[in-house]
PDB file of C-alpha atoms and ligand atoms in Angstrom:
ATOM      1  CA  UNK I  30    -100.378  34.320 -36.930  1.00  0.00           C
ATOM      2  CA  UNK I  31    -102.573  36.359 -34.232  1.00  0.00           C
ATOM      3  CA  UNK I  32    -103.778  39.524 -35.138  1.00  0.00           C
ATOM      4  CA  UNK I  33    -102.311  41.657 -31.347  1.00  0.00           C
ATOM      5  CA  UNK I  34    -103.206  45.121 -31.041  1.00  0.00           C
ATOM      6  CA  UNK I  35    -102.127  47.575 -28.649  1.00  0.00           C
ATOM      7  CA  UNK I  36    -103.824  50.717 -28.155  1.00  0.00           C
ATOM      8  CA  UNK I  37    -101.779  53.366 -26.255  1.00  0.00           C
ATOM      9  CA  UNK I  38    -102.570  56.043 -24.392  1.00  0.00           C
ATOM     10  CA  UNK I  39    -102.956  57.709 -21.993  1.00  0.00           C
ATOM     11  CA  UNK I  40    -106.276  57.331 -21.039  1.00  0.00           C
ATOM     12  CA  UNK I  41    -106.527  60.312 -18.131  1.00  0.00           C
ATOM     13  CA  UNK I  42    -109.502  59.215 -18.020  1.00  0.00           C
ATOM     14  CA  UNK I  43    -110.593  56.723 -20.067  1.00  0.00           C
ATOM     15  CA  UNK I  44    -113.762  58.391 -22.747  1.00  0.00           C
ATOM     16  CA  UNK I  45    -116.714  57.114 -24.516  1.00  0.00           C
ATOM     17  CA  UNK I  46    -114.651  58.247 -27.359  1.00  0.00           C
ATOM     18  CA  UNK I  47    -111.305  55.690 -26.455  1.00  0.00           C
ATOM     19  CA  UNK I  48    -114.060  52.723 -25.731  1.00  0.00           C
ATOM     20  CA  UNK I  49    -115.945  53.594 -28.975  1.00  0.00           C
ATOM     21  CA  UNK I  50    -113.203  52.502 -31.129  1.00  0.00           C
ATOM     22  CA  UNK I  51    -111.757  49.631 -28.732  1.00  0.00           C
ATOM     23  CA  UNK I  52    -115.539  48.563 -28.827  1.00  0.00           C
ATOM     24  CA  UNK I  53    -115.548  48.659 -33.040  1.00  0.00           C
ATOM     25  CA  UNK I  54    -112.425  47.154 -32.862  1.00  0.00           C
ATOM     26  CA  UNK I  55    -112.474  44.326 -31.312  1.00  0.00           C
ATOM     27  CA  UNK I  56    -114.083  42.090 -34.532  1.00  0.00           C
ATOM     28  CA  UNK I  57    -110.374  43.026 -36.349  1.00  0.00           C
ATOM     29  CA  UNK I  58    -107.992  41.460 -33.890  1.00  0.00           C
ATOM     30  CA  UNK I  59    -107.751  38.836 -31.692  1.00  0.00           C
ATOM     31  CA  UNK I  60    -106.534  40.603 -29.017  1.00  0.00           C
ATOM     32  CA  UNK I  61    -105.872  44.076 -27.670  1.00  0.00           C
ATOM     33  CA  UNK I  62    -104.055  45.287 -26.085  1.00  0.00           C
ATOM     34  CA  UNK I  63    -105.049  49.084 -24.054  1.00  0.00           C
ATOM     35  CA  UNK I  64    -101.723  49.840 -22.660  1.00  0.00           C
ATOM     36  CA  UNK I  65    -101.772  53.049 -20.764  1.00  0.00           C
ATOM     37  CA  UNK I  66     -98.057  54.506 -21.735  1.00  0.00           C
ATOM     38  CA  UNK I  67     -96.177  56.089 -19.065  1.00  0.00           C
ATOM     39  CA  UNK I  68     -94.873  59.172 -19.743  1.00  0.00           C
ATOM     40  CA  UNK I  69     -92.512  61.279 -16.835  1.00  0.00           C
ATOM     41  CA  UNK I  70     -92.501  64.780 -18.559  1.00  0.00           C
ATOM     42  CA  UNK I  71     -96.806  64.513 -18.184  1.00  0.00           C
ATOM     43  CA  UNK I  72     -99.016  65.736 -15.370  1.00  0.00           C
ATOM     44  CA  UNK I  73    -102.378  63.515 -14.825  1.00  0.00           C
ATOM     45  CA  UNK I  74    -105.389  64.463 -12.866  1.00  0.00           C
ATOM     46  CA  UNK I  75    -105.567  60.610 -12.076  1.00  0.00           C
ATOM     47  CA  UNK I  76    -102.969  57.806 -11.237  1.00  0.00           C
ATOM     48  CA  UNK I  77    -101.907  54.840 -12.675  1.00  0.00           C
ATOM     49  CA  UNK I  78    -103.204  53.196 -10.380  1.00  0.00           C
ATOM     50  CA  UNK I  79    -106.838  54.912 -11.019  1.00  0.00           C
ATOM     51  CA  UNK I  80    -106.606  54.726 -14.871  1.00  0.00           C
ATOM     52  CA  UNK I  81    -105.979  51.272 -15.073  1.00  0.00           C
ATOM     53  CA  UNK I  82    -108.344  50.126 -12.793  1.00  0.00           C
ATOM     54  CA  UNK I  83    -111.191  52.113 -14.999  1.00  0.00           C
ATOM     55  CA  UNK I  84    -109.685  50.787 -17.838  1.00  0.00           C
ATOM     56  CA  UNK I  85    -110.177  46.921 -15.856  1.00  0.00           C
ATOM     57  CA  UNK I  86    -113.760  47.559 -14.730  1.00  0.00           C
ATOM     58  CA  UNK I  87    -114.552  49.578 -18.215  1.00  0.00           C
ATOM     59  CA  UNK I  88    -113.644  46.021 -20.157  1.00  0.00           C
ATOM     60  CA  UNK I  89    -114.195  43.051 -17.334  1.00  0.00           C
ATOM     61  CA  UNK I  90    -115.539  39.798 -19.011  1.00  0.00           C
ATOM     62  CA  UNK I  91    -114.422  40.707 -22.353  1.00  0.00           C
ATOM     63  CA  UNK I  92    -111.491  37.880 -23.428  1.00  0.00           C
ATOM     64  CA  UNK I  93    -110.205  39.983 -25.797  1.00  0.00           C
ATOM     65  CA  UNK I  94    -109.398  43.048 -24.055  1.00  0.00           C
ATOM     66  CA  UNK I  95    -106.160  42.899 -21.807  1.00  0.00           C
ATOM     67  CA  UNK I  96    -105.416  45.999 -19.765  1.00  0.00           C
ATOM     68  CA  UNK I  97    -101.324  47.032 -19.544  1.00  0.00           C
ATOM     69  CA  UNK I  98     -99.193  49.798 -18.338  1.00  0.00           C
ATOM     70  CA  UNK I  99     -95.929  50.737 -20.533  1.00  0.00           C
ATOM     71  CA  UNK I 100     -92.919  53.126 -19.929  1.00  0.00           C
ATOM     72  CA  UNK I 101     -89.918  54.094 -23.395  1.00  0.00           C
ATOM     73  CA  UNK I 102     -91.101  53.723 -26.939  1.00  0.00           C
ATOM     74  CA  UNK I 103     -94.492  52.425 -27.908  1.00  0.00           C
ATOM     75  CA  UNK I 104     -93.022  50.262 -30.603  1.00  0.00           C
ATOM     76  CA  UNK I 105     -90.646  48.195 -28.428  1.00  0.00           C
ATOM     77  CA  UNK I 106     -93.409  47.422 -26.115  1.00  0.00           C
ATOM     78  CA  UNK I 107     -95.740  46.761 -29.140  1.00  0.00           C
ATOM     79  CA  UNK I 108     -92.674  44.201 -30.307  1.00  0.00           C
ATOM     80  CA  UNK I 109     -92.133  43.073 -26.451  1.00  0.00           C
ATOM     81  CA  UNK I 110     -96.157  41.736 -26.896  1.00  0.00           C
ATOM     82  CA  UNK I 111     -95.770  40.286 -29.975  1.00  0.00           C
ATOM     83  CA  UNK I 112     -98.001  42.066 -31.675  1.00  0.00           C
ATOM     84  CA  UNK I 113     -98.313  43.523 -35.122  1.00  0.00           C
ATOM     85  CA  UNK I 114    -100.608  46.602 -34.792  1.00  0.00           C
ATOM     86  CA  UNK I 115    -100.673  49.953 -32.889  1.00  0.00           C
ATOM     87  CA  UNK I 116    -105.115  50.873 -32.969  1.00  0.00           C
ATOM     88  CA  UNK I 117    -105.652  54.714 -32.784  1.00  0.00           C
ATOM     89  CA  UNK I 118    -108.679  56.817 -33.135  1.00  0.00           C
ATOM     90  CA  UNK I 119    -108.959  59.511 -35.466  1.00  0.00           C
ATOM     91  CA  UNK I 120    -111.447  62.542 -34.598  1.00  0.00           C
ATOM     92  CA  UNK I 121    -110.452  65.151 -36.497  1.00  0.00           C
ATOM     93  CA  UNK I 122    -107.475  67.411 -38.652  1.00  0.00           C
ATOM     94  CA  UNK I 123    -105.465  67.824 -35.829  1.00  0.00           C
ATOM     95  CA  UNK I 124    -105.770  64.429 -34.550  1.00  0.00           C
ATOM     96  CA  UNK I 125    -104.848  63.865 -38.256  1.00  0.00           C
ATOM     97  CA  UNK I 126    -101.617  65.193 -38.322  1.00  0.00           C
ATOM     98  CA  UNK I 127    -100.611  64.510 -35.316  1.00  0.00           C
ATOM     99  CA  UNK I 128    -101.046  60.570 -35.722  1.00  0.00           C
ATOM    100  CA  UNK I 129     -99.470  60.773 -38.680  1.00  0.00           C
ATOM    101  CA  UNK I 130     -96.037  62.462 -37.787  1.00  0.00           C
ATOM    102  CA  UNK I 131     -95.944  59.592 -34.962  1.00  0.00           C
ATOM    103  CA  UNK I 132     -96.962  56.713 -37.244  1.00  0.00           C
ATOM    104  CA  UNK I 133     -94.336  57.555 -40.222  1.00  0.00           C
ATOM    105  CA  UNK I 134     -91.721  57.647 -37.021  1.00  0.00           C
ATOM    106  CA  UNK I 135     -92.958  54.527 -35.811  1.00  0.00           C
ATOM    107  CA  UNK I 136     -92.786  52.982 -39.036  1.00  0.00           C
ATOM    108  CA  UNK I 137     -89.452  54.830 -40.136  1.00  0.00           C
ATOM    109  CA  UNK I 138     -88.441  52.543 -36.495  1.00  0.00           C
ATOM    110  CA  UNK I 139     -89.913  48.714 -37.177  1.00  0.00           C
ATOM    111  CA  UNK I 140     -91.100  48.596 -40.499  1.00  0.00           C
ATOM    112  CA  UNK I 141     -93.478  44.832 -39.320  1.00  0.00           C
ATOM    113  CA  UNK I 142     -95.671  47.193 -37.224  1.00  0.00           C
ATOM    114  CA  UNK I 143     -98.547  49.161 -39.029  1.00  0.00           C
ATOM    115  CA  UNK I 144    -100.632  51.432 -36.897  1.00  0.00           C
ATOM    116  CA  UNK I 145    -104.471  50.893 -38.138  1.00  0.00           C
ATOM    117  CA  UNK I 146    -106.569  53.926 -37.123  1.00  0.00           C
ATOM    118  CA  UNK I 147    -110.903  53.535 -36.944  1.00  0.00           C
ATOM    119  CA  UNK I 148    -112.728  57.331 -37.520  1.00  0.00           C
ATOM    120  CA  UNK I 149    -114.339  57.904 -34.673  1.00  0.00           C
ATOM    121  CA  UNK I 150    -117.754  57.743 -34.443  1.00  0.00           C
ATOM    122  CA  UNK I 151    -120.521  60.465 -35.506  1.00  0.00           C
ATOM    123  CA  UNK I 152    -121.271  62.382 -32.174  1.00  0.00           C
ATOM    124  CA  UNK I 153    -118.437  60.799 -30.278  1.00  0.00           C
ATOM    125  CA  UNK I 154    -115.367  62.919 -32.413  1.00  0.00           C
ATOM    126  CA  UNK I 155    -116.059  66.242 -29.554  1.00  0.00           C
ATOM    127  CA  UNK I 156    -114.637  64.336 -26.319  1.00  0.00           C
ATOM    128  CA  UNK I 157    -111.525  64.474 -25.497  1.00  0.00           C
ATOM    129  CA  UNK I 158    -109.776  63.657 -22.291  1.00  0.00           C
ATOM    130  CA  UNK I 159    -108.738  66.671 -21.527  1.00  0.00           C
ATOM    131  CA  UNK I 160    -112.005  68.085 -21.873  1.00  0.00           C
ATOM    132  CA  UNK I 161    -113.692  66.000 -19.417  1.00  0.00           C
ATOM    133  CA  UNK I 162    -110.494  66.990 -17.164  1.00  0.00           C
ATOM    134  CA  UNK I 163    -111.523  70.398 -17.391  1.00  0.00           C
ATOM    135  CA  UNK I 164    -115.719  69.569 -16.722  1.00  0.00           C
ATOM    136  CA  UNK I 165    -114.353  67.883 -13.599  1.00  0.00           C
ATOM    137  CA  UNK I 166    -112.518  70.306 -12.358  1.00  0.00           C
ATOM    138  CA  UNK I 167    -114.924  72.911 -12.556  1.00  0.00           C
ATOM    139  CA  UNK I 168    -117.512  70.219 -10.895  1.00  0.00           C
ATOM    140  CA  UNK I 169    -119.244  70.258 -14.040  1.00  0.00           C
ATOM    141  CA  UNK I 170    -121.441  66.331 -15.031  1.00  0.00           C
ATOM    142  CA  UNK I 171    -118.818  64.771 -16.816  1.00  0.00           C
ATOM    143  CA  UNK I 172    -120.422  61.123 -16.822  1.00  0.00           C
ATOM    144  CA  UNK I 173    -122.665  61.644 -19.797  1.00  0.00           C
ATOM    145  CA  UNK I 174    -118.378  61.585 -21.090  1.00  0.00           C
ATOM    146  CA  UNK I 175    -117.043  58.352 -19.693  1.00  0.00           C
ATOM    147  CA  UNK I 176    -117.335  54.921 -19.085  1.00  0.00           C
ATOM    148  CA  UNK I 177    -119.841  53.847 -15.967  1.00  0.00           C
ATOM    149  CA  UNK I 178    -116.126  53.022 -14.132  1.00  0.00           C
ATOM    150  CA  UNK I 179    -114.807  56.312 -14.343  1.00  0.00           C
ATOM    151  CA  UNK I 180    -116.283  57.307 -11.070  1.00  0.00           C
ATOM    152  CA  UNK I 181    -114.289  60.213  -8.865  1.00  0.00           C
TER     153      UNK I 181
HETATM  154  P1  ADP G 205    -102.550  60.361 -25.924  1.00  0.00           P
HETATM  155  O1  ADP G 205    -102.108  60.951 -25.088  1.00  0.00           O
HETATM  156  O2  ADP G 205    -101.377  59.262 -26.604  1.00  0.00           O
HETATM  157  O3  ADP G 205    -103.300  60.273 -26.796  1.00  0.00           O
HETATM  158  P2  ADP G 205    -105.414  59.578 -25.490  1.00  0.00           P
HETATM  159  O4  ADP G 205    -105.821  58.895 -24.075  1.00  0.00           O
HETATM  160  O5  ADP G 205    -105.467  61.305 -25.334  1.00  0.00           O
HETATM  161  O6  ADP G 205    -103.252  59.496 -25.661  1.00  0.00           O
HETATM  162  O7  ADP G 205    -105.585  59.054 -26.436  1.00  0.00           O
HETATM  163  C1  ADP G 205    -105.665  57.674 -27.517  1.00  0.00           C
HETATM  164  C2  ADP G 205    -105.861  57.594 -28.758  1.00  0.00           C
HETATM  165  O8  ADP G 205    -107.672  57.764 -28.256  1.00  0.00           O
HETATM  166  C3  ADP G 205    -105.903  58.783 -29.774  1.00  0.00           C
HETATM  167  O9  ADP G 205    -104.981  57.848 -30.779  1.00  0.00           O
HETATM  168  C4  ADP G 205    -106.638  59.221 -29.974  1.00  0.00           C
HETATM  169  O10 ADP G 205    -107.191  59.821 -31.400  1.00  0.00           O
HETATM  170  C5  ADP G 205    -108.097  58.873 -29.119  1.00  0.00           C
HETATM  171  N1  ADP G 205    -109.108  59.098 -29.168  1.00  0.00           N
HETATM  172  C6  ADP G 205    -109.146  60.110 -27.999  1.00  0.00           C
HETATM  173  N2  ADP G 205    -110.506  60.141 -27.314  1.00  0.00           N
HETATM  174  C7  ADP G 205    -111.372  59.965 -29.268  1.00  0.00           C
HETATM  175  C8  ADP G 205    -112.641  60.530 -29.693  1.00  0.00           C
HETATM  176  N3  ADP G 205    -113.282  60.859 -29.112  1.00  0.00           N
HETATM  177  N4  ADP G 205    -113.772  59.278 -30.640  1.00  0.00           N
HETATM  178  C9  ADP G 205    -112.057  58.571 -31.368  1.00  0.00           C
HETATM  179  N5  ADP G 205    -110.775  59.060 -30.766  1.00  0.00           N
HETATM  180  C10 ADP G 205    -110.521  59.056 -29.828  1.00  0.00           C
END
């Protein structure tokens, strides 16, 4: 059975933190679906099309990685894709608490799906999309925090 993982997120925009987690997960799975979840209540800086293009350009040529978008519950999407794993990254205790609650909730709903966490690499743990958006809003040099494909 193929080992398929879904890496769900907002990717508004993708950062070198996300990139690091995805790259390190490549040897662990047969396929990784990087999936942009659409949340109607969230205000995004980048449109869905822009965020998707950043991901497509970033992972161009890596066969194991697929880019997609979805709405609704992550577990429903994961099952629809015949995946058994959700991939998430952990930066700090706040991430841990948040991710723990989500993972338990998902597991309560769907026992077949395991969430797999990778710890951020040292030097990447401070990078977050929200801070990158702040840097962009204030005309700072955001390029050192994001893959080359992310350009305004
Ligand atoms: P969400 O809106 O679902 O939190 P994000 O795009 O902000 O989406 O994050 C998706 C995943 O990437 C989360 O598991 C988050 O913890 C992880 N992540 C974000 N930044 C980093 C980083 N610098 N290092 C490791 N993991 C990260």
